[in-house]
Amino acid sequence: MSDQNPVFIPGPTNMPDSIRKACDMATLDHRSAAFGEIFGPAVANVKQILKTRTGEIVIFPASGTGGWEAAICNTLSPGDTVLAARHGMFSQRWIGLCQRHGLNVQVVETPWGEGCPVAAYGEALAADTGHSIKAVLVTHNETATGVRSDVAGVRAALDAADHPALLLVDGVSSVASMDFRMDDWGVDIAVTGSQKGFMLPAGLAIVGVSPKALATAESATLPRAFFDFRDMLNSYATGGYPYTPAVGLLNGLRLSSQMLLDEGLDNVFARHTRIATGVRHAVAAWGMTPYAASPALYSETVTAIRVPEGFNATDIVNRAATTYGVAFGVGLGEVAGKVFRIGHLGSLTDVMTLAGIATAEMAMADLGYPITLGSGVSAAQEFYRHGTGNAAQAAA
Ligand SMILES: *Cc1c(COP(=O)(O)O)cnc(C)c1O
């Protein structure tokens, strides 16, 4: 795999050189004032990106999966009921993690390709008059199927049922690339990681915590030590960490979050929408369709592409990797072999995306797919030519 080519997996994403360099630091005492100069701005920037004024930001040396675990073990007790939909590999894994912690998961089975079933959640919440459901889980962007979910809709369903359950949201592949409104949506815990929209290596679990979730942490009894929010926030108060933080990654986060804010969050989201739309034009030109069940569900960070009957989509990913040195995402779980995924989040331009589309075409042509070389590229070119983002990209 050539390190000169961009990757088109939905995380880890491409890293700008400036961010890589920011992660590469000489040893620094994490109990010194110098650490505060890195950590303070990183936390303040992440608050702006999650759009929370009242929430706390807790950052663990872990991956997104650690963030899932932190979300539940700080707020729930053994045997508690949580409401969750299974509609892709990531929502499924979070359910499995809850079950391994002894929670009772009320699973709403949902076809892969669909989003979080807001109406079914509303019914379950309305029926739960005894309030045995303690938390509601939502995967904002199901990375396995390229499907977005309506977090605001789930908040409305909770409010309509006048239900006190916590709203826990996996934003690992959406935060910093798609709009996320922690306070407006009444999200109690938002989970993300460093290696997707933040354009960093893996290694940070970034968790937004509402005052209500923090209050719940006082009475929740699931075992926790490494992931205890209270230890973390107590240490923050004295400018530090309860253990050794990943200082280089935090310095990278300070820079990447600042780069996102300097670009302007609305511009970041518009760039992701434009790039994603170009990819979808290419997919249509290939005579294929996204796996997402309807356009309103299309993710702006990853497209899972359904391949024609008789083909194994994983072959495309292998061919692109071995012959052209370019990484695409394979289908996971139920959609293994049925889809391949183009990740289009993080540090990416229209021009880089055209290279990915062209590579996918070469791999498919090599494998005998019924596509015309250049068809997807030219469909995306037509779209990008008329987009509004190119001048800004040229100036950047
Ligand atoms: C990548 C991802 C995760 C898992 O994060 P890790 O950092 O690999 O532990 C969880 N949820 C979603 C939606 C993801 O895309």
Short mmCIF file of C-alpha atoms and ligand atoms in Angstrom, two decimals:
data_model
loop_
_atom_site.label_atom_id
_atom_site.label_comp_id
_atom_site.label_asym_id
_atom_site.label_seq_id
_atom_site.Cartn_x
_atom_site.Cartn_y
_atom_site.Cartn_z
CA MET A 1 0.00 0.00 0.00
CA SER A 2 1.53 3.31 -1.04
CA ASP A 3 1.66 5.97 1.64
CA GLN A 4 1.42 8.58 -1.07
CA ASN A 5 -2.20 7.67 -1.79
CA PRO A 6 -5.07 8.87 0.34
CA VAL A 7 -7.16 6.24 2.12
CA PHE A 8 -10.88 5.88 1.51
CA ILE A 9 -11.77 3.91 4.62
CA PRO A 10 -14.21 5.45 7.10
CA GLY A 11 -11.52 5.73 9.73
CA PRO A 12 -8.74 5.96 10.43
CA THR A 13 -8.77 8.89 8.03
CA ASN A 14 -6.10 10.84 6.18
CA MET A 15 -3.89 12.98 8.39
CA PRO A 16 -2.69 16.42 7.30
CA ASP A 17 1.08 16.72 7.77
CA SER A 18 0.62 19.56 10.24
CA ILE A 19 -1.48 17.32 12.48
CA ARG A 20 1.01 14.44 12.25
CA LYS A 21 3.77 16.80 13.28
CA ALA A 22 1.73 18.14 16.17
CA CYS A 23 1.42 14.58 17.53
CA ASP A 24 5.18 14.09 17.39
CA MET A 25 6.40 15.78 20.55
CA ALA A 26 9.32 15.57 22.92
CA THR A 27 8.42 14.14 26.33
CA LEU A 28 6.43 16.63 28.35
CA ASP A 29 5.54 16.45 32.04
CA HIS A 30 1.78 16.03 32.13
CA ARG A 31 1.71 17.57 35.60
CA SER A 32 3.32 20.79 34.34
CA ALA A 33 1.65 24.03 33.27
CA ALA A 34 2.74 23.28 29.69
CA PHE A 35 0.27 20.38 29.59
CA GLY A 36 -2.57 22.72 30.51
CA GLU A 37 -1.71 24.86 27.50
CA ILE A 38 -2.35 21.86 25.27
CA PHE A 39 -5.27 20.31 27.09
CA GLY A 40 -7.28 23.44 27.91
CA PRO A 41 -7.68 24.66 24.32
CA ALA A 42 -8.35 21.11 23.06
CA VAL A 43 -11.26 20.72 25.50
CA ALA A 44 -12.63 24.19 24.75
CA ASN A 45 -12.55 23.49 21.00
CA VAL A 46 -14.23 20.09 21.35
CA LYS A 47 -17.05 21.75 23.31
CA GLN A 48 -17.66 24.03 20.36
CA ILE A 49 -17.59 21.13 17.91
CA LEU A 50 -20.07 19.10 19.97
CA LYS A 51 -22.10 22.30 20.40
CA THR A 52 -22.35 22.05 24.15
CA ARG A 53 -22.13 24.84 26.66
CA THR A 54 -23.28 22.90 29.70
CA GLY A 55 -21.55 19.57 29.08
CA GLU A 56 -18.12 18.40 30.21
CA ILE A 57 -15.60 16.85 27.81
CA VAL A 58 -13.79 13.77 29.10
CA ILE A 59 -10.94 12.37 27.00
CA PHE A 60 -9.62 8.88 27.66
CA PRO A 61 -6.54 7.21 26.17
CA ALA A 62 -8.72 4.66 24.36
CA SER A 63 -10.54 4.16 21.07
CA GLY A 64 -14.21 4.85 20.39
CA THR A 65 -15.11 1.48 21.88
CA GLY A 66 -13.73 2.70 25.19
CA GLY A 67 -16.05 5.68 24.87
CA TRP A 68 -19.04 3.31 24.55
CA GLU A 69 -17.93 1.55 27.72
CA ALA A 70 -17.40 4.83 29.58
CA ALA A 71 -20.89 5.98 28.56
CA ILE A 72 -22.64 2.98 30.07
CA CYS A 73 -20.51 2.15 33.10
CA ASN A 74 -20.75 5.69 34.47
CA THR A 75 -24.51 5.96 34.17
CA LEU A 76 -26.06 2.50 34.61
CA SER A 77 -26.30 -0.32 37.13
CA PRO A 78 -26.32 -4.10 36.58
CA GLY A 79 -29.68 -5.30 35.27
CA ASP A 80 -30.76 -1.86 34.03
CA THR A 81 -32.75 -1.83 30.81
CA VAL A 82 -31.47 0.09 27.79
CA LEU A 83 -33.30 0.58 24.52
CA ALA A 84 -31.25 0.05 21.36
CA ALA A 85 -31.75 -0.67 17.66
CA ARG A 86 -29.65 -3.19 15.79
CA HIS A 87 -29.23 -1.95 12.22
CA GLY A 88 -25.56 -2.38 11.44
CA MET A 89 -22.24 -3.63 12.77
CA PHE A 90 -21.57 -0.68 15.07
CA SER A 91 -24.98 -0.53 16.71
CA GLN A 92 -24.67 -4.31 17.11
CA ARG A 93 -21.28 -4.05 18.80
CA TRP A 94 -22.53 -1.45 21.28
CA ILE A 95 -25.45 -3.75 22.12
CA GLY A 96 -23.00 -6.61 22.69
CA LEU A 97 -20.87 -4.44 24.95
CA CYS A 98 -23.94 -3.56 27.04
CA GLN A 99 -24.91 -7.23 27.33
CA ARG A 100 -21.43 -8.21 28.48
CA HIS A 101 -21.80 -5.63 31.25
CA GLY A 102 -24.96 -7.34 32.48
CA LEU A 103 -27.44 -4.81 31.12
CA ASN A 104 -30.83 -5.87 29.84
CA VAL A 105 -30.91 -4.61 26.26
CA GLN A 106 -34.36 -4.12 24.77
CA VAL A 107 -33.36 -4.55 21.12
CA VAL A 108 -35.47 -3.13 18.31
CA GLU A 109 -34.50 -5.32 15.35
CA THR A 110 -34.25 -3.01 12.36
CA PRO A 111 -33.26 -3.88 8.78
CA TRP A 112 -29.68 -2.94 7.93
CA GLY A 113 -29.83 0.08 5.64
CA GLU A 114 -32.50 1.73 7.80
CA GLY A 115 -31.81 4.40 10.42
CA CYS A 116 -32.69 4.38 14.08
CA PRO A 117 -36.43 3.53 14.21
CA VAL A 118 -37.72 6.69 15.87
CA ALA A 119 -41.40 5.66 15.79
CA ALA A 120 -40.66 2.26 17.36
CA TYR A 121 -38.55 3.98 20.03
CA GLY A 122 -41.48 6.33 20.70
CA GLU A 123 -43.83 3.38 21.16
CA ALA A 124 -41.42 1.56 23.47
CA LEU A 125 -40.94 4.68 25.57
CA ALA A 126 -44.66 5.42 25.76
CA ALA A 127 -45.33 1.81 26.82
CA ASP A 128 -42.69 2.01 29.56
CA THR A 129 -44.84 3.87 32.05
CA GLY A 130 -42.80 2.48 34.97
CA HIS A 131 -39.65 4.04 33.49
CA SER A 132 -37.62 0.84 33.59
CA ILE A 133 -35.70 1.98 30.50
CA LYS A 134 -32.74 3.90 31.91
CA ALA A 135 -30.96 4.80 28.69
CA VAL A 136 -31.68 5.03 24.98
CA LEU A 137 -28.83 4.30 22.55
CA VAL A 138 -28.52 5.87 19.10
CA THR A 139 -25.79 5.34 16.52
CA HIS A 140 -25.84 8.72 14.78
CA ASN A 141 -23.98 7.43 11.74
CA GLU A 142 -23.96 3.66 11.14
CA THR A 143 -20.56 3.29 9.50
CA ALA A 144 -21.27 -0.25 8.28
CA THR A 145 -24.19 0.77 6.08
CA GLY A 146 -23.60 4.48 5.47
CA VAL A 147 -26.80 5.49 7.24
CA ARG A 148 -27.49 8.53 9.39
CA SER A 149 -30.05 8.61 12.15
CA ASP A 150 -32.30 11.32 13.48
CA VAL A 151 -31.02 12.10 16.97
CA ALA A 152 -33.31 15.12 17.33
CA GLY A 153 -36.23 12.82 16.50
CA VAL A 154 -35.27 10.45 19.31
CA ARG A 155 -35.06 13.40 21.71
CA ALA A 156 -38.56 14.44 20.58
CA ALA A 157 -39.81 10.89 21.20
CA LEU A 158 -38.35 10.94 24.73
CA ASP A 159 -39.97 14.30 25.39
CA ALA A 160 -43.31 13.25 23.91
CA ALA A 161 -43.37 10.25 26.26
CA ASP A 162 -42.17 12.49 29.10
CA HIS A 163 -39.56 9.80 29.68
CA PRO A 164 -36.48 10.46 31.88
CA ALA A 165 -34.12 7.94 30.20
CA LEU A 166 -30.66 9.18 29.28
CA LEU A 167 -29.90 9.69 25.58
CA LEU A 168 -26.53 8.11 24.74
CA VAL A 169 -25.25 8.76 21.22
CA ASP A 170 -22.43 7.18 19.24
CA GLY A 171 -21.07 9.99 17.08
CA VAL A 172 -17.77 8.27 16.30
CA SER A 173 -18.10 8.64 12.51
CA SER A 174 -20.20 11.82 12.45
CA VAL A 175 -18.79 14.30 14.98
CA ALA A 176 -16.57 16.94 13.33
CA SER A 177 -17.85 15.96 9.87
CA MET A 178 -21.64 16.19 10.17
CA ASP A 179 -23.62 18.60 12.32
CA PHE A 180 -23.91 17.44 15.92
CA ARG A 181 -25.88 19.46 18.46
CA MET A 182 -25.34 18.01 21.89
CA ASP A 183 -27.29 20.66 23.83
CA ASP A 184 -30.08 21.28 21.29
CA TRP A 185 -30.74 17.57 20.94
CA GLY A 186 -30.55 16.95 24.67
CA VAL A 187 -27.80 14.37 24.25
CA ASP A 188 -26.61 13.12 27.64
CA ILE A 189 -23.49 11.38 26.42
CA ALA A 190 -21.85 11.85 23.05
CA VAL A 191 -19.08 9.40 22.16
CA THR A 192 -16.46 9.95 19.51
CA GLY A 193 -12.87 9.04 18.75
CA SER A 194 -9.76 10.71 17.40
CA GLN A 195 -9.24 8.81 14.14
CA LYS A 196 -12.27 9.85 12.10
CA GLY A 197 -13.50 13.44 11.75
CA PHE A 198 -10.65 14.71 13.91
CA MET A 199 -8.04 13.41 11.41
CA LEU A 200 -5.76 11.99 14.13
CA PRO A 201 -4.35 8.54 14.82
CA ALA A 202 -6.55 6.26 16.91
CA GLY A 203 -6.00 6.56 20.63
CA LEU A 204 -8.43 9.06 22.13
CA ALA A 205 -11.99 8.34 23.22
CA ILE A 206 -13.66 11.75 23.33
CA VAL A 207 -16.82 11.86 25.42
CA GLY A 208 -19.27 14.72 25.98
CA VAL A 209 -21.20 14.40 29.26
CA SER A 210 -24.32 16.36 30.21
CA PRO A 211 -24.94 17.58 33.78
CA LYS A 212 -27.76 15.02 34.04
CA ALA A 213 -25.41 12.17 33.05
CA LEU A 214 -22.83 13.39 35.57
CA ALA A 215 -25.43 13.42 38.32
CA THR A 216 -26.40 9.86 37.39
CA ALA A 217 -22.75 8.81 37.77
CA GLU A 218 -23.11 9.33 41.54
CA SER A 219 -25.60 6.49 41.91
CA ALA A 220 -24.72 4.18 38.99
CA THR A 221 -23.12 0.96 40.22
CA LEU A 222 -21.62 -0.75 37.18
CA PRO A 223 -17.95 -1.36 38.04
CA ARG A 224 -15.61 1.25 36.66
CA ALA A 225 -12.12 2.44 37.44
CA PHE A 226 -10.14 3.49 34.36
CA PHE A 227 -13.26 5.07 32.83
CA ASP A 228 -14.63 6.84 35.91
CA PHE A 229 -15.81 10.33 34.89
CA ARG A 230 -15.49 11.55 38.47
CA ASP A 231 -11.77 10.71 38.76
CA MET A 232 -11.18 12.42 35.46
CA LEU A 233 -13.07 15.60 36.32
CA ASN A 234 -11.54 15.79 39.80
CA SER A 235 -8.10 15.68 38.22
CA TYR A 236 -9.07 18.24 35.59
CA ALA A 237 -9.83 20.63 38.42
CA THR A 238 -6.15 20.58 39.32
CA GLY A 239 -5.03 20.85 35.70
CA GLY A 240 -4.27 17.20 35.14
CA TYR A 241 -5.21 13.59 34.65
CA PRO A 242 -5.73 10.66 37.04
CA TYR A 243 -3.12 8.77 35.00
CA THR A 244 -0.77 9.45 32.12
CA PRO A 245 -2.52 11.11 29.20
CA ALA A 246 -1.65 10.64 25.52
CA VAL A 247 0.02 14.05 25.36
CA GLY A 248 1.05 13.92 21.70
CA LEU A 249 -2.44 12.97 20.58
CA LEU A 250 -3.93 15.72 22.72
CA ASN A 251 -1.58 18.20 21.08
CA GLY A 252 -2.79 16.89 17.73
CA LEU A 253 -6.38 17.32 18.90
CA ARG A 254 -5.68 20.89 19.95
CA LEU A 255 -4.52 21.61 16.40
CA SER A 256 -7.09 19.57 14.47
CA SER A 257 -10.01 21.00 16.43
CA GLN A 258 -8.63 24.49 15.82
CA MET A 259 -8.28 23.76 12.10
CA LEU A 260 -11.93 22.66 11.99
CA LEU A 261 -13.07 25.80 13.80
CA ASP A 262 -10.91 28.00 11.57
CA GLU A 263 -12.41 26.41 8.45
CA GLY A 264 -15.81 27.06 10.06
CA LEU A 265 -18.02 24.17 11.12
CA ASP A 266 -20.67 25.03 8.54
CA ASN A 267 -17.98 24.98 5.84
CA VAL A 268 -16.67 21.65 7.13
CA PHE A 269 -20.16 20.15 6.95
CA ALA A 270 -20.77 21.67 3.49
CA ARG A 271 -17.48 20.19 2.27
CA HIS A 272 -18.48 16.74 3.50
CA THR A 273 -21.90 17.08 1.89
CA ARG A 274 -20.39 18.17 -1.41
CA ILE A 275 -17.79 15.41 -1.48
CA ALA A 276 -20.40 12.79 -0.52
CA THR A 277 -22.79 14.01 -3.19
CA GLY A 278 -20.07 13.68 -5.83
CA VAL A 279 -19.42 10.11 -4.71
CA ARG A 280 -23.14 9.33 -4.99
CA HIS A 281 -23.20 10.79 -8.52
CA ALA A 282 -20.40 8.37 -9.40
CA VAL A 283 -22.25 5.43 -7.85
CA ALA A 284 -25.34 6.26 -9.88
CA ALA A 285 -23.24 6.50 -13.06
CA TRP A 286 -21.99 2.96 -12.33
CA GLY A 287 -25.61 1.81 -12.27
CA MET A 288 -25.29 0.97 -8.58
CA THR A 289 -27.03 2.24 -5.44
CA PRO A 290 -26.05 3.12 -1.90
CA TYR A 291 -27.08 0.50 0.65
CA ALA A 292 -28.94 3.17 2.68
CA ALA A 293 -32.65 2.62 2.25
CA SER A 294 -33.53 6.18 1.18
CA PRO A 295 -31.78 9.46 0.31
CA ALA A 296 -32.76 11.07 3.62
CA LEU A 297 -30.62 8.42 5.32
CA TYR A 298 -27.49 8.95 3.22
CA SER A 299 -24.41 9.49 5.35
CA GLU A 300 -22.13 12.39 4.47
CA THR A 301 -19.06 10.50 5.77
CA VAL A 302 -19.27 7.03 4.22
CA THR A 303 -21.12 5.40 1.34
CA ALA A 304 -21.75 1.65 1.36
CA ILE A 305 -22.23 0.61 -2.26
CA ARG A 306 -24.29 -2.42 -3.16
CA VAL A 307 -22.61 -4.43 -5.93
CA PRO A 308 -24.48 -6.41 -8.64
CA GLU A 309 -25.56 -10.01 -7.98
CA GLY A 310 -22.83 -12.54 -8.68
CA PHE A 311 -19.98 -10.30 -7.54
CA ASN A 312 -18.14 -10.30 -4.22
CA ALA A 313 -17.58 -6.70 -3.14
CA THR A 314 -14.63 -7.68 -0.97
CA ASP A 315 -12.69 -8.49 -4.17
CA ILE A 316 -12.85 -4.80 -5.12
CA VAL A 317 -11.26 -3.82 -1.82
CA ASN A 318 -8.53 -6.46 -2.17
CA ARG A 319 -7.82 -5.55 -5.79
CA ALA A 320 -7.58 -1.83 -5.01
CA ALA A 321 -5.22 -2.52 -2.11
CA THR A 322 -2.89 -4.96 -3.84
CA THR A 323 -2.81 -3.47 -7.34
CA TYR A 324 -3.26 0.25 -6.76
CA GLY A 325 -2.27 0.79 -3.15
CA VAL A 326 -5.58 2.33 -2.16
CA ALA A 327 -7.75 1.35 0.81
CA PHE A 328 -11.55 1.09 0.66
CA GLY A 329 -13.78 -0.39 3.35
CA VAL A 330 -15.09 -3.95 3.17
CA GLY A 331 -18.65 -4.93 3.99
CA LEU A 332 -19.02 -6.00 7.62
CA GLY A 333 -21.29 -8.63 9.17
CA GLU A 334 -24.59 -9.09 7.37
CA VAL A 335 -23.41 -7.08 4.34
CA ALA A 336 -19.99 -8.74 3.96
CA GLY A 337 -19.36 -9.30 0.25
CA LYS A 338 -22.52 -7.38 -0.67
CA VAL A 339 -21.11 -3.89 -0.30
CA PHE A 340 -17.84 -2.05 -0.37
CA ARG A 341 -17.49 1.29 1.33
CA ILE A 342 -15.97 4.57 0.28
CA GLY A 343 -15.06 6.59 3.35
CA HIS A 344 -15.24 10.30 2.58
CA LEU A 345 -14.60 12.07 5.86
CA GLY A 346 -11.82 14.01 7.43
CA SER A 347 -9.02 15.59 5.45
CA LEU A 348 -10.30 15.25 1.90
CA THR A 349 -10.80 17.46 -1.15
CA ASP A 350 -12.86 17.06 -4.32
CA VAL A 351 -9.66 16.26 -6.22
CA MET A 352 -8.55 13.54 -3.78
CA THR A 353 -12.03 12.05 -4.00
CA LEU A 354 -11.82 11.87 -7.81
CA ALA A 355 -8.69 9.74 -7.40
CA GLY A 356 -10.60 7.34 -5.17
CA ILE A 357 -13.50 7.09 -7.60
CA ALA A 358 -11.07 6.45 -10.47
CA THR A 359 -9.33 3.72 -8.49
CA ALA A 360 -12.60 1.98 -7.63
CA GLU A 361 -13.39 1.99 -11.35
CA MET A 362 -10.07 0.41 -12.25
CA ALA A 363 -10.52 -2.32 -9.65
CA MET A 364 -14.06 -3.04 -10.83
CA ALA A 365 -13.05 -3.10 -14.49
CA ASP A 366 -10.20 -5.51 -13.64
CA LEU A 367 -12.74 -7.81 -12.00
CA GLY A 368 -15.14 -7.78 -14.96
CA TYR A 369 -17.80 -5.49 -13.49
CA PRO A 370 -20.13 -4.06 -16.14
CA ILE A 371 -18.92 -0.48 -15.79
CA THR A 372 -17.34 2.01 -18.19
CA LEU A 373 -14.02 3.47 -17.06
CA GLY A 374 -14.42 7.16 -16.37
CA SER A 375 -18.19 7.10 -16.02
CA GLY A 376 -18.21 7.73 -12.30
CA VAL A 377 -15.28 10.10 -12.48
CA SER A 378 -16.98 12.26 -15.07
CA ALA A 379 -20.27 12.31 -13.16
CA ALA A 380 -18.42 13.48 -10.06
CA GLN A 381 -16.35 15.97 -12.09
CA GLU A 382 -19.50 17.54 -13.48
CA PHE A 383 -20.82 17.92 -9.97
CA TYR A 384 -17.60 19.26 -8.46
CA ARG A 385 -17.06 21.72 -11.32
CA HIS A 386 -20.31 23.39 -10.42
CA GLY A 387 -19.76 23.16 -6.69
CA THR A 388 -18.86 26.20 -4.67
CA GLY A 389 -15.99 24.78 -2.67
CA ASN A 390 -13.11 24.78 -5.10
CA ALA A 391 -11.95 28.35 -4.68
CA ALA A 392 -11.83 27.91 -0.92
CA GLN A 393 -9.84 24.71 -1.34
CA ALA A 394 -7.41 26.36 -3.72
CA ALA A 395 -6.85 29.21 -1.29
CA ALA A 396 -6.41 26.96 1.75
C1 LIG B 1 -15.25 3.45 14.23
C2 LIG B 1 -16.53 3.38 14.96
C3 LIG B 1 -16.63 2.87 16.28
C4 LIG B 1 -15.49 2.18 16.98
O1 LIG B 1 -14.47 2.98 17.27
P1 LIG B 1 -13.03 2.36 17.59
O2 LIG B 1 -12.23 3.62 17.69
O3 LIG B 1 -12.64 1.49 16.45
O4 LIG B 1 -13.12 1.64 18.87
C5 LIG B 1 -17.83 2.94 16.92
N1 LIG B 1 -18.91 3.45 16.31
C6 LIG B 1 -18.89 3.90 15.06
C7 LIG B 1 -20.14 4.43 14.46
C8 LIG B 1 -17.69 3.88 14.35
O5 LIG B 1 -17.66 4.34 13.08
#
